[in-house]
């Protein structure tokens, strides 16, 4: 996502573009969205490139009564800029615990 700029100095046209710094990624509280942000590092430029996308989620390990499970969230930035990477985040799902039914007696 390089934005090309033109500058005219003393009748000479020069082409400048942003020099993007490393992107940072932030997930919202429920992991349904992920945002990347990066800033231009060219001296005197205050341009910021940012994009927020909806994330998908899938249970990647089902919890049991004694073991935790996991959910994996994926943010696909659908970007042709190789500096912007799709992101994944895995979170734990608490174990379900035991659910005992009513006690019955057989005589």
Tab-separated table of N, CA, C and O in Angstrom:
chain	number	residue	atom	x	y	z
A	1	UNK	N	0.826	-1.176	0.000
A	1	UNK	CA	0.000	0.000	0.000
A	1	UNK	C	0.871	1.240	0.000
A	1	UNK	O	0.796	2.053	0.883
A	2	UNK	N	1.719	1.380	-0.972
A	2	UNK	CA	2.556	2.570	-1.037
A	2	UNK	C	1.828	3.654	-1.805
A	2	UNK	O	1.405	3.442	-2.931
A	3	UNK	N	1.670	4.788	-1.186
A	3	UNK	CA	1.070	5.937	-1.839
A	3	UNK	C	2.190	6.759	-2.447
A	3	UNK	O	3.110	7.163	-1.767
A	4	UNK	N	2.082	6.978	-3.735
A	4	UNK	CA	3.125	7.719	-4.430
A	4	UNK	C	2.786	9.200	-4.377
A	4	UNK	O	1.662	9.605	-4.611
A	5	UNK	N	3.780	10.018	-4.051
A	5	UNK	CA	3.619	11.464	-4.015
A	5	UNK	C	4.626	12.085	-4.964
A	5	UNK	O	5.704	11.537	-5.196
A	6	UNK	N	4.254	13.212	-5.505
A	6	UNK	CA	5.137	13.948	-6.392
A	6	UNK	C	5.476	15.282	-5.752
A	6	UNK	O	4.636	15.917	-5.138
A	7	UNK	N	6.708	15.687	-5.903
A	7	UNK	CA	7.135	16.985	-5.383
A	7	UNK	C	7.855	17.723	-6.505
A	7	UNK	O	8.583	17.123	-7.288
A	8	UNK	N	7.602	19.012	-6.592
A	8	UNK	CA	8.292	19.837	-7.574
A	8	UNK	C	9.192	20.806	-6.824
A	8	UNK	O	8.732	21.616	-6.029
A	9	UNK	N	10.490	20.680	-7.062
A	9	UNK	CA	11.468	21.543	-6.426
A	9	UNK	C	12.337	22.135	-7.526
A	9	UNK	O	12.981	21.405	-8.285
A	10	UNK	N	12.303	23.478	-7.647
A	10	UNK	CA	13.083	24.175	-8.684
A	10	UNK	C	12.802	23.614	-10.074
A	10	UNK	O	13.709	23.406	-10.878
A	11	UNK	N	11.557	23.312	-10.341
A	11	UNK	CA	11.174	22.830	-11.657
A	11	UNK	C	11.435	21.356	-11.895
A	11	UNK	O	11.151	20.840	-12.962
A	12	UNK	N	11.961	20.638	-10.911
A	12	UNK	CA	12.244	19.214	-11.065
A	12	UNK	C	11.183	18.408	-10.320
A	12	UNK	O	10.916	18.658	-9.147
A	13	UNK	N	10.589	17.457	-11.011
A	13	UNK	CA	9.578	16.595	-10.407
A	13	UNK	C	10.281	15.370	-9.829
A	13	UNK	O	11.045	14.695	-10.518
A	14	UNK	N	10.044	15.115	-8.566
A	14	UNK	CA	10.574	13.910	-7.931
A	14	UNK	C	9.415	13.092	-7.384
A	14	UNK	O	8.367	13.634	-7.033
A	15	UNK	N	9.599	11.815	-7.348
A	15	UNK	CA	8.579	10.910	-6.847
A	15	UNK	C	9.016	10.435	-5.470
A	15	UNK	O	10.161	10.019	-5.278
A	16	UNK	N	8.114	10.547	-4.523
A	16	UNK	CA	8.379	10.018	-3.192
A	16	UNK	C	7.249	9.079	-2.820
A	16	UNK	O	6.140	9.183	-3.326
A	17	UNK	N	7.525	8.146	-1.981
A	17	UNK	CA	6.482	7.253	-1.488
A	17	UNK	C	6.721	7.041	0.001
A	17	UNK	O	7.775	7.379	0.528
A	18	UNK	N	5.732	6.491	0.632
A	18	UNK	CA	5.864	6.227	2.060
A	18	UNK	C	6.873	5.105	2.288
A	18	UNK	O	6.997	4.185	1.492
A	19	UNK	N	7.565	5.196	3.395
A	19	UNK	CA	8.417	4.108	3.872
A	19	UNK	C	7.757	3.625	5.153
A	19	UNK	O	7.871	4.249	6.206
A	20	UNK	N	7.014	2.529	5.026
A	20	UNK	CA	6.208	2.065	6.147
A	20	UNK	C	7.052	1.348	7.186
A	20	UNK	O	7.904	0.522	6.850
A	21	UNK	N	6.801	1.671	8.435
A	21	UNK	CA	7.417	0.950	9.543
A	21	UNK	C	6.714	-0.377	9.734
A	21	UNK	O	5.765	-0.719	9.014
A	22	UNK	N	7.162	-1.119	10.712
A	22	UNK	CA	6.568	-2.423	10.987
A	22	UNK	C	5.131	-2.258	11.481
A	22	UNK	O	4.825	-1.369	12.272
A	23	UNK	N	4.265	-3.131	11.017
A	23	UNK	CA	2.857	-3.085	11.418
A	23	UNK	C	2.681	-3.676	12.808
A	23	UNK	O	3.363	-4.625	13.189
A	24	UNK	N	1.761	-3.091	13.574
A	24	UNK	CA	1.348	-3.668	14.845
A	24	UNK	C	-0.095	-4.140	14.682
A	24	UNK	O	-0.867	-3.555	13.914
A	25	UNK	N	-0.438	-5.184	15.401
A	25	UNK	CA	-1.760	-5.788	15.280
A	25	UNK	C	-2.440	-5.776	16.640
A	25	UNK	O	-1.817	-6.094	17.650
A	26	UNK	N	-3.725	-5.421	16.656
A	26	UNK	CA	-4.489	-5.343	17.899
A	26	UNK	C	-5.825	-6.051	17.696
A	26	UNK	O	-6.536	-5.769	16.729
A	27	UNK	N	-6.139	-6.939	18.618
A	27	UNK	CA	-7.437	-7.631	18.613
A	27	UNK	C	-8.391	-6.897	19.552
A	27	UNK	O	-7.975	-6.401	20.595
A	28	UNK	N	-9.686	-6.852	19.206
A	28	UNK	CA	-10.645	-6.257	20.132
A	28	UNK	C	-10.952	-7.255	21.253
A	28	UNK	O	-10.464	-8.393	21.242
A	29	UNK	N	-11.745	-6.835	22.225
A	29	UNK	CA	-11.949	-7.614	23.452
A	29	UNK	C	-12.518	-9.013	23.203
A	29	UNK	O	-12.131	-9.967	23.871
A	30	UNK	N	-13.429	-9.151	22.250
A	30	UNK	CA	-14.024	-10.477	22.024
A	30	UNK	C	-13.396	-11.205	20.830
A	30	UNK	O	-13.910	-12.218	20.366
A	31	UNK	N	-12.283	-10.677	20.324
A	31	UNK	CA	-11.522	-11.282	19.222
A	31	UNK	C	-12.301	-11.379	17.908
A	31	UNK	O	-11.942	-12.157	17.036
A	32	UNK	N	-13.349	-10.579	17.770
A	32	UNK	CA	-14.134	-10.611	16.532
A	32	UNK	C	-13.544	-9.706	15.453
A	32	UNK	O	-13.919	-9.805	14.290
A	33	UNK	N	-12.607	-8.828	15.831
A	33	UNK	CA	-11.975	-7.911	14.880
A	33	UNK	C	-10.487	-7.783	15.199
A	33	UNK	O	-10.081	-7.898	16.346
A	34	UNK	N	-9.709	-7.540	14.153
A	34	UNK	CA	-8.278	-7.307	14.319
A	34	UNK	C	-7.909	-6.097	13.460
A	34	UNK	O	-8.410	-5.937	12.344
A	35	UNK	N	-7.053	-5.247	14.000
A	35	UNK	CA	-6.631	-4.024	13.316
A	35	UNK	C	-5.118	-4.018	13.181
A	35	UNK	O	-4.417	-4.344	14.128
A	36	UNK	N	-4.651	-3.665	11.980
A	36	UNK	CA	-3.219	-3.401	11.855
A	36	UNK	C	-3.030	-1.906	11.710
A	36	UNK	O	-3.908	-1.188	11.228
A	37	UNK	N	-1.884	-1.435	12.166
A	37	UNK	CA	-1.531	-0.028	12.013
A	37	UNK	C	-0.028	0.065	11.786
A	37	UNK	O	0.749	-0.640	12.418
A	38	UNK	N	0.335	0.923	10.853
A	38	UNK	CA	1.750	1.205	10.620
A	38	UNK	C	1.887	2.658	10.219
A	38	UNK	O	0.962	3.259	9.674
A	39	UNK	N	3.041	3.236	10.515
A	39	UNK	CA	3.283	4.655	10.250
A	39	UNK	C	4.425	4.799	9.264
A	39	UNK	O	5.349	3.977	9.218
A	40	UNK	N	4.369	5.872	8.514
A	40	UNK	CA	5.453	6.184	7.584
A	40	UNK	C	6.649	6.685	8.399
A	40	UNK	O	6.509	7.514	9.293
A	41	UNK	N	7.827	6.167	8.066
A	41	UNK	CA	9.036	6.548	8.796
A	41	UNK	C	9.826	7.639	8.074
A	41	UNK	O	10.870	8.058	8.557
A	42	UNK	N	9.304	8.104	6.932
A	42	UNK	CA	9.995	9.173	6.200
A	42	UNK	C	9.953	10.453	7.037
A	42	UNK	O	8.917	10.816	7.584
A	43	UNK	N	11.069	11.101	7.166
A	43	UNK	CA	11.195	12.321	7.972
A	43	UNK	C	10.148	13.355	7.554
A	43	UNK	O	10.045	13.707	6.383
A	44	UNK	N	9.374	13.833	8.502
A	44	UNK	CA	8.373	14.860	8.244
A	44	UNK	C	7.023	14.334	7.793
A	44	UNK	O	6.090	15.101	7.604
A	45	UNK	N	6.899	13.033	7.602
A	45	UNK	CA	5.623	12.467	7.155
A	45	UNK	C	4.890	11.883	8.360
A	45	UNK	O	5.465	11.158	9.166
A	46	UNK	N	3.606	12.194	8.475
A	46	UNK	CA	2.823	11.666	9.599
A	46	UNK	C	1.714	10.729	9.116
A	46	UNK	O	0.721	10.521	9.793
A	47	UNK	N	1.905	10.141	7.930
A	47	UNK	CA	0.893	9.235	7.377
A	47	UNK	C	0.806	7.956	8.207
A	47	UNK	O	1.809	7.424	8.674
A	48	UNK	N	-0.420	7.487	8.384
A	48	UNK	CA	-0.679	6.247	9.102
A	48	UNK	C	-1.570	5.385	8.216
A	48	UNK	O	-2.557	5.864	7.661
A	49	UNK	N	-1.201	4.135	8.072
A	49	UNK	CA	-1.971	3.160	7.302
A	49	UNK	C	-2.605	2.211	8.301
A	49	UNK	O	-1.911	1.625	9.140
A	50	UNK	N	-3.921	2.060	8.248
A	50	UNK	CA	-4.616	1.198	9.203
A	50	UNK	C	-5.770	0.490	8.508
A	50	UNK	O	-6.344	1.016	7.549
A	51	UNK	N	-6.064	-0.700	8.984
A	51	UNK	CA	-7.187	-1.454	8.439
A	51	UNK	C	-7.701	-2.387	9.523
A	51	UNK	O	-6.919	-3.025	10.229
A	52	UNK	N	-9.023	-2.472	9.647
A	52	UNK	CA	-9.673	-3.378	10.589
A	52	UNK	C	-10.493	-4.384	9.786
A	52	UNK	O	-11.213	-3.997	8.859
A	53	UNK	N	-10.369	-5.654	10.146
A	53	UNK	CA	-11.138	-6.696	9.463
A	53	UNK	C	-11.890	-7.534	10.491
A	53	UNK	O	-11.491	-7.619	11.653
A	54	UNK	N	-12.971	-8.144	10.038
A	54	UNK	CA	-13.702	-9.099	10.862
A	54	UNK	C	-12.908	-10.399	10.901
A	54	UNK	O	-12.342	-10.823	9.891
A	55	UNK	N	-12.870	-11.022	12.046
A	55	UNK	CA	-12.163	-12.289	12.199
A	55	UNK	C	-13.161	-13.444	12.130
A	55	UNK	O	-14.339	-13.277	12.427
A	56	UNK	N	-12.658	-14.591	11.737
A	56	UNK	CA	-13.449	-15.818	11.801
A	56	UNK	C	-12.940	-16.618	12.995
A	56	UNK	O	-11.830	-16.393	13.474
A	57	UNK	N	-13.763	-17.536	13.477
A	57	UNK	CA	-13.330	-18.357	14.606
A	57	UNK	C	-13.755	-19.798	14.376
A	57	UNK	O	-14.748	-20.071	13.698
A	58	UNK	N	-12.974	-20.690	14.961
A	58	UNK	CA	-13.291	-22.115	14.895
A	58	UNK	C	-12.801	-22.770	16.178
A	58	UNK	O	-11.724	-22.444	16.673
A	59	UNK	N	-13.602	-23.688	16.697
A	59	UNK	CA	-13.161	-24.479	17.844
A	59	UNK	C	-12.162	-25.485	17.292
A	59	UNK	O	-12.497	-26.312	16.446
A	60	UNK	N	-10.919	-25.371	17.726
A	60	UNK	CA	-9.863	-26.240	17.206
A	60	UNK	C	-9.574	-27.414	18.140
A	60	UNK	O	-8.890	-28.347	17.744
A	61	UNK	N	-10.084	-27.344	19.341
A	61	UNK	CA	-10.038	-28.483	20.267
A	61	UNK	C	-11.261	-28.361	21.158
A	61	UNK	O	-11.445	-27.361	21.846
A	62	UNK	N	-12.095	-29.377	21.131
A	62	UNK	CA	-13.328	-29.362	21.911
A	62	UNK	C	-13.008	-29.629	23.381
A	62	UNK	O	-12.274	-30.565	23.692
A	63	UNK	N	-13.561	-28.807	24.278
A	63	UNK	CA	-13.317	-29.058	25.702
A	63	UNK	C	-14.057	-30.313	26.157
A	63	UNK	O	-15.082	-30.684	25.584
A	64	UNK	N	-13.522	-30.935	27.171
A	64	UNK	CA	-14.175	-32.099	27.773
A	64	UNK	C	-14.497	-31.760	29.220
A	64	UNK	O	-14.218	-30.653	29.683
A	65	UNK	N	-15.009	-32.740	29.947
A	65	UNK	CA	-15.343	-32.469	31.337
A	65	UNK	C	-14.084	-32.240	32.182
A	65	UNK	O	-14.133	-31.574	33.204
A	66	UNK	N	-12.938	-32.757	31.741
A	66	UNK	CA	-11.720	-32.589	32.529
A	66	UNK	C	-10.618	-31.823	31.804
A	66	UNK	O	-9.595	-31.487	32.407
A	67	UNK	N	-10.795	-31.551	30.516
A	67	UNK	CA	-9.728	-30.885	29.767
A	67	UNK	C	-10.208	-29.652	29.025
A	67	UNK	O	-11.346	-29.601	28.541
A	68	UNK	N	-9.350	-28.646	28.964
A	68	UNK	CA	-9.669	-27.419	28.240
A	68	UNK	C	-9.662	-27.657	26.733
A	68	UNK	O	-9.008	-28.570	26.233
A	69	UNK	N	-10.350	-26.797	26.036
A	69	UNK	CA	-10.348	-26.792	24.581
A	69	UNK	C	-9.718	-25.503	24.093
A	69	UNK	O	-9.208	-24.702	24.884
A	70	UNK	N	-9.747	-25.273	22.778
A	70	UNK	CA	-9.210	-24.032	22.221
A	70	UNK	C	-10.094	-23.529	21.083
A	70	UNK	O	-10.738	-24.309	20.382
A	71	UNK	N	-10.092	-22.226	20.944
A	71	UNK	CA	-10.702	-21.555	19.795
A	71	UNK	C	-9.597	-20.805	19.081
A	71	UNK	O	-8.778	-20.139	19.718
A	72	UNK	N	-9.563	-20.912	17.759
A	72	UNK	CA	-8.593	-20.172	16.965
A	72	UNK	C	-9.330	-19.114	16.149
A	72	UNK	O	-10.295	-19.421	15.445
A	73	UNK	N	-8.872	-17.884	16.282
A	73	UNK	CA	-9.427	-16.746	15.546
A	73	UNK	C	-8.462	-16.409	14.413
A	73	UNK	O	-7.244	-16.433	14.599
A	74	UNK	N	-9.004	-16.088	13.246
A	74	UNK	CA	-8.182	-15.759	12.079
A	74	UNK	C	-8.645	-14.434	11.488
A	74	UNK	O	-9.835	-14.244	11.236
A	75	UNK	N	-7.688	-13.531	11.280
A	75	UNK	CA	-7.952	-12.241	10.627
A	75	UNK	C	-7.245	-12.262	9.275
A	75	UNK	O	-6.023	-12.338	9.215
A	76	UNK	N	-8.017	-12.218	8.207
A	76	UNK	CA	-7.485	-12.253	6.842
A	76	UNK	C	-7.525	-10.840	6.285
A	76	UNK	O	-8.594	-10.307	5.996
A	77	UNK	N	-6.358	-10.221	6.150
A	77	UNK	CA	-6.289	-8.840	5.673
A	77	UNK	C	-6.375	-8.734	4.158
A	77	UNK	O	-6.453	-7.639	3.621
A	78	UNK	N	-6.362	-9.863	3.462
A	78	UNK	CA	-6.592	-9.866	2.019
A	78	UNK	C	-5.779	-8.767	1.345
A	78	UNK	O	-6.302	-7.968	0.583
A	79	UNK	N	-4.497	-8.729	1.669
A	79	UNK	CA	-3.652	-7.619	1.257
A	79	UNK	C	-2.544	-8.121	0.349
A	79	UNK	O	-1.945	-9.158	0.603
A	80	UNK	N	-2.252	-7.369	-0.687
A	80	UNK	CA	-1.171	-7.747	-1.595
A	80	UNK	C	0.187	-7.261	-1.098
A	80	UNK	O	1.210	-7.623	-1.663
A	81	UNK	N	0.208	-6.480	-0.046
A	81	UNK	CA	1.458	-5.986	0.537
A	81	UNK	C	2.015	-7.063	1.460
A	81	UNK	O	1.408	-7.406	2.464
A	82	UNK	N	3.172	-7.594	1.127
A	82	UNK	CA	3.733	-8.704	1.895
A	82	UNK	C	4.103	-8.313	3.323
A	82	UNK	O	4.304	-9.178	4.172
A	83	UNK	N	4.179	-7.013	3.615
A	83	UNK	CA	4.499	-6.579	4.975
A	83	UNK	C	3.308	-6.749	5.918
A	83	UNK	O	3.468	-6.760	7.129
A	84	UNK	N	2.108	-6.878	5.369
A	84	UNK	CA	0.902	-7.067	6.173
A	84	UNK	C	0.561	-8.548	6.163
A	84	UNK	O	0.284	-9.124	5.126
A	85	UNK	N	0.615	-9.163	7.327
A	85	UNK	CA	0.405	-10.599	7.443
A	85	UNK	C	-0.944	-10.908	8.075
A	85	UNK	O	-1.377	-10.218	8.997
A	86	UNK	N	-1.608	-11.956	7.562
A	86	UNK	CA	-2.807	-12.442	8.228
A	86	UNK	C	-2.418	-12.848	9.647
A	86	UNK	O	-1.282	-13.234	9.904
A	87	UNK	N	-3.358	-12.756	10.557
A	87	UNK	CA	-3.081	-13.015	11.960
A	87	UNK	C	-3.965	-14.142	12.488
A	87	UNK	O	-5.116	-14.291	12.068
A	88	UNK	N	-3.416	-14.916	13.425
A	88	UNK	CA	-4.209	-15.910	14.143
A	88	UNK	C	-3.968	-15.744	15.634
A	88	UNK	O	-2.903	-15.270	16.052
A	89	UNK	N	-4.972	-16.094	16.386
A	89	UNK	CA	-4.876	-16.021	17.841
A	89	UNK	C	-5.656	-17.206	18.409
A	89	UNK	O	-6.783	-17.465	17.999
A	90	UNK	N	-5.049	-17.907	19.337
A	90	UNK	CA	-5.691	-19.067	19.945
A	90	UNK	C	-5.971	-18.774	21.415
A	90	UNK	O	-5.100	-18.270	22.121
A	91	UNK	N	-7.192	-19.057	21.834
A	91	UNK	CA	-7.590	-18.843	23.222
A	91	UNK	C	-8.133	-20.144	23.808
A	91	UNK	O	-8.609	-21.018	23.081
A	92	UNK	N	-8.059	-20.246	25.115
A	92	UNK	CA	-8.522	-21.448	25.808
A	92	UNK	C	-10.033	-21.408	26.036
A	92	UNK	O	-10.613	-20.348	26.243
A	93	UNK	N	-10.631	-22.579	25.970
A	93	UNK	CA	-12.030	-22.774	26.378
A	93	UNK	C	-11.964	-23.621	27.650
A	93	UNK	O	-11.360	-24.691	27.657
A	94	UNK	N	-12.551	-23.141	28.710
A	94	UNK	CA	-12.499	-23.868	29.988
A	94	UNK	C	-13.147	-25.242	29.871
A	94	UNK	O	-14.105	-25.434	29.111
A	95	UNK	N	-12.618	-26.164	30.660
A	95	UNK	CA	-13.216	-27.504	30.693
A	95	UNK	C	-14.672	-27.389	31.136
A	95	UNK	O	-15.069	-26.435	31.805
A	96	UNK	N	-15.457	-28.369	30.760
A	96	UNK	CA	-16.901	-28.312	31.010
A	96	UNK	C	-17.276	-28.718	32.430
A	96	UNK	O	-18.352	-28.372	32.909
A	97	UNK	N	-16.410	-29.450	33.085
A	97	UNK	CA	-16.751	-29.953	34.418
A	97	UNK	C	-17.707	-31.129	34.300
A	97	UNK	O	-18.238	-31.427	33.232
A	98	UNK	N	-17.902	-31.807	35.396
A	98	UNK	CA	-18.801	-32.959	35.380
A	98	UNK	C	-20.230	-32.498	35.587
A	98	UNK	O	-20.492	-31.528	36.300
A	99	UNK	N	-21.143	-33.175	34.954
A	99	UNK	CA	-22.572	-32.895	35.123
A	99	UNK	C	-23.239	-34.210	35.539
A	99	UNK	O	-23.706	-34.975	34.702
A	100	UNK	N	-23.219	-34.465	36.837
A	100	UNK	CA	-23.801	-35.708	37.342
A	100	UNK	C	-25.312	-35.584	37.385
A	100	UNK	O	-25.857	-34.549	37.760
A	101	UNK	N	-25.972	-36.654	37.000
A	101	UNK	CA	-27.429	-36.697	37.095
A	101	UNK	C	-27.868	-37.057	38.507
A	101	UNK	O	-27.036	-37.199	39.428
A	102	UNK	N	-29.140	-37.215	38.685
A	102	UNK	CA	-29.683	-37.577	39.975
A	102	UNK	C	-29.254	-38.991	40.338
A	102	UNK	O	-29.208	-39.875	39.468
A	103	UNK	N	-28.924	-39.200	41.585
A	103	UNK	CA	-28.492	-40.521	42.034
A	103	UNK	C	-29.676	-41.472	42.042
A	103	UNK	O	-30.768	-41.131	42.516
A	104	UNK	N	-29.472	-42.648	41.505
A	104	UNK	CA	-30.501	-43.677	41.579
A	104	UNK	C	-29.914	-44.909	42.240
A	104	UNK	O	-28.714	-45.170	42.158
A	105	UNK	N	-30.758	-45.663	42.930
A	105	UNK	CA	-30.324	-46.864	43.634
A	105	UNK	C	-31.021	-48.068	43.026
A	105	UNK	O	-32.205	-48.018	42.702
A	106	UNK	N	-30.244	-49.112	42.845
A	106	UNK	CA	-30.823	-50.361	42.340
A	106	UNK	C	-30.676	-51.404	43.442
A	106	UNK	O	-29.576	-51.654	43.922
A	107	UNK	N	-31.815	-52.017	43.871
A	107	UNK	CA	-31.791	-53.032	44.941
A	107	UNK	C	-31.929	-54.393	44.385
A	107	UNK	O	-32.477	-54.788	43.516
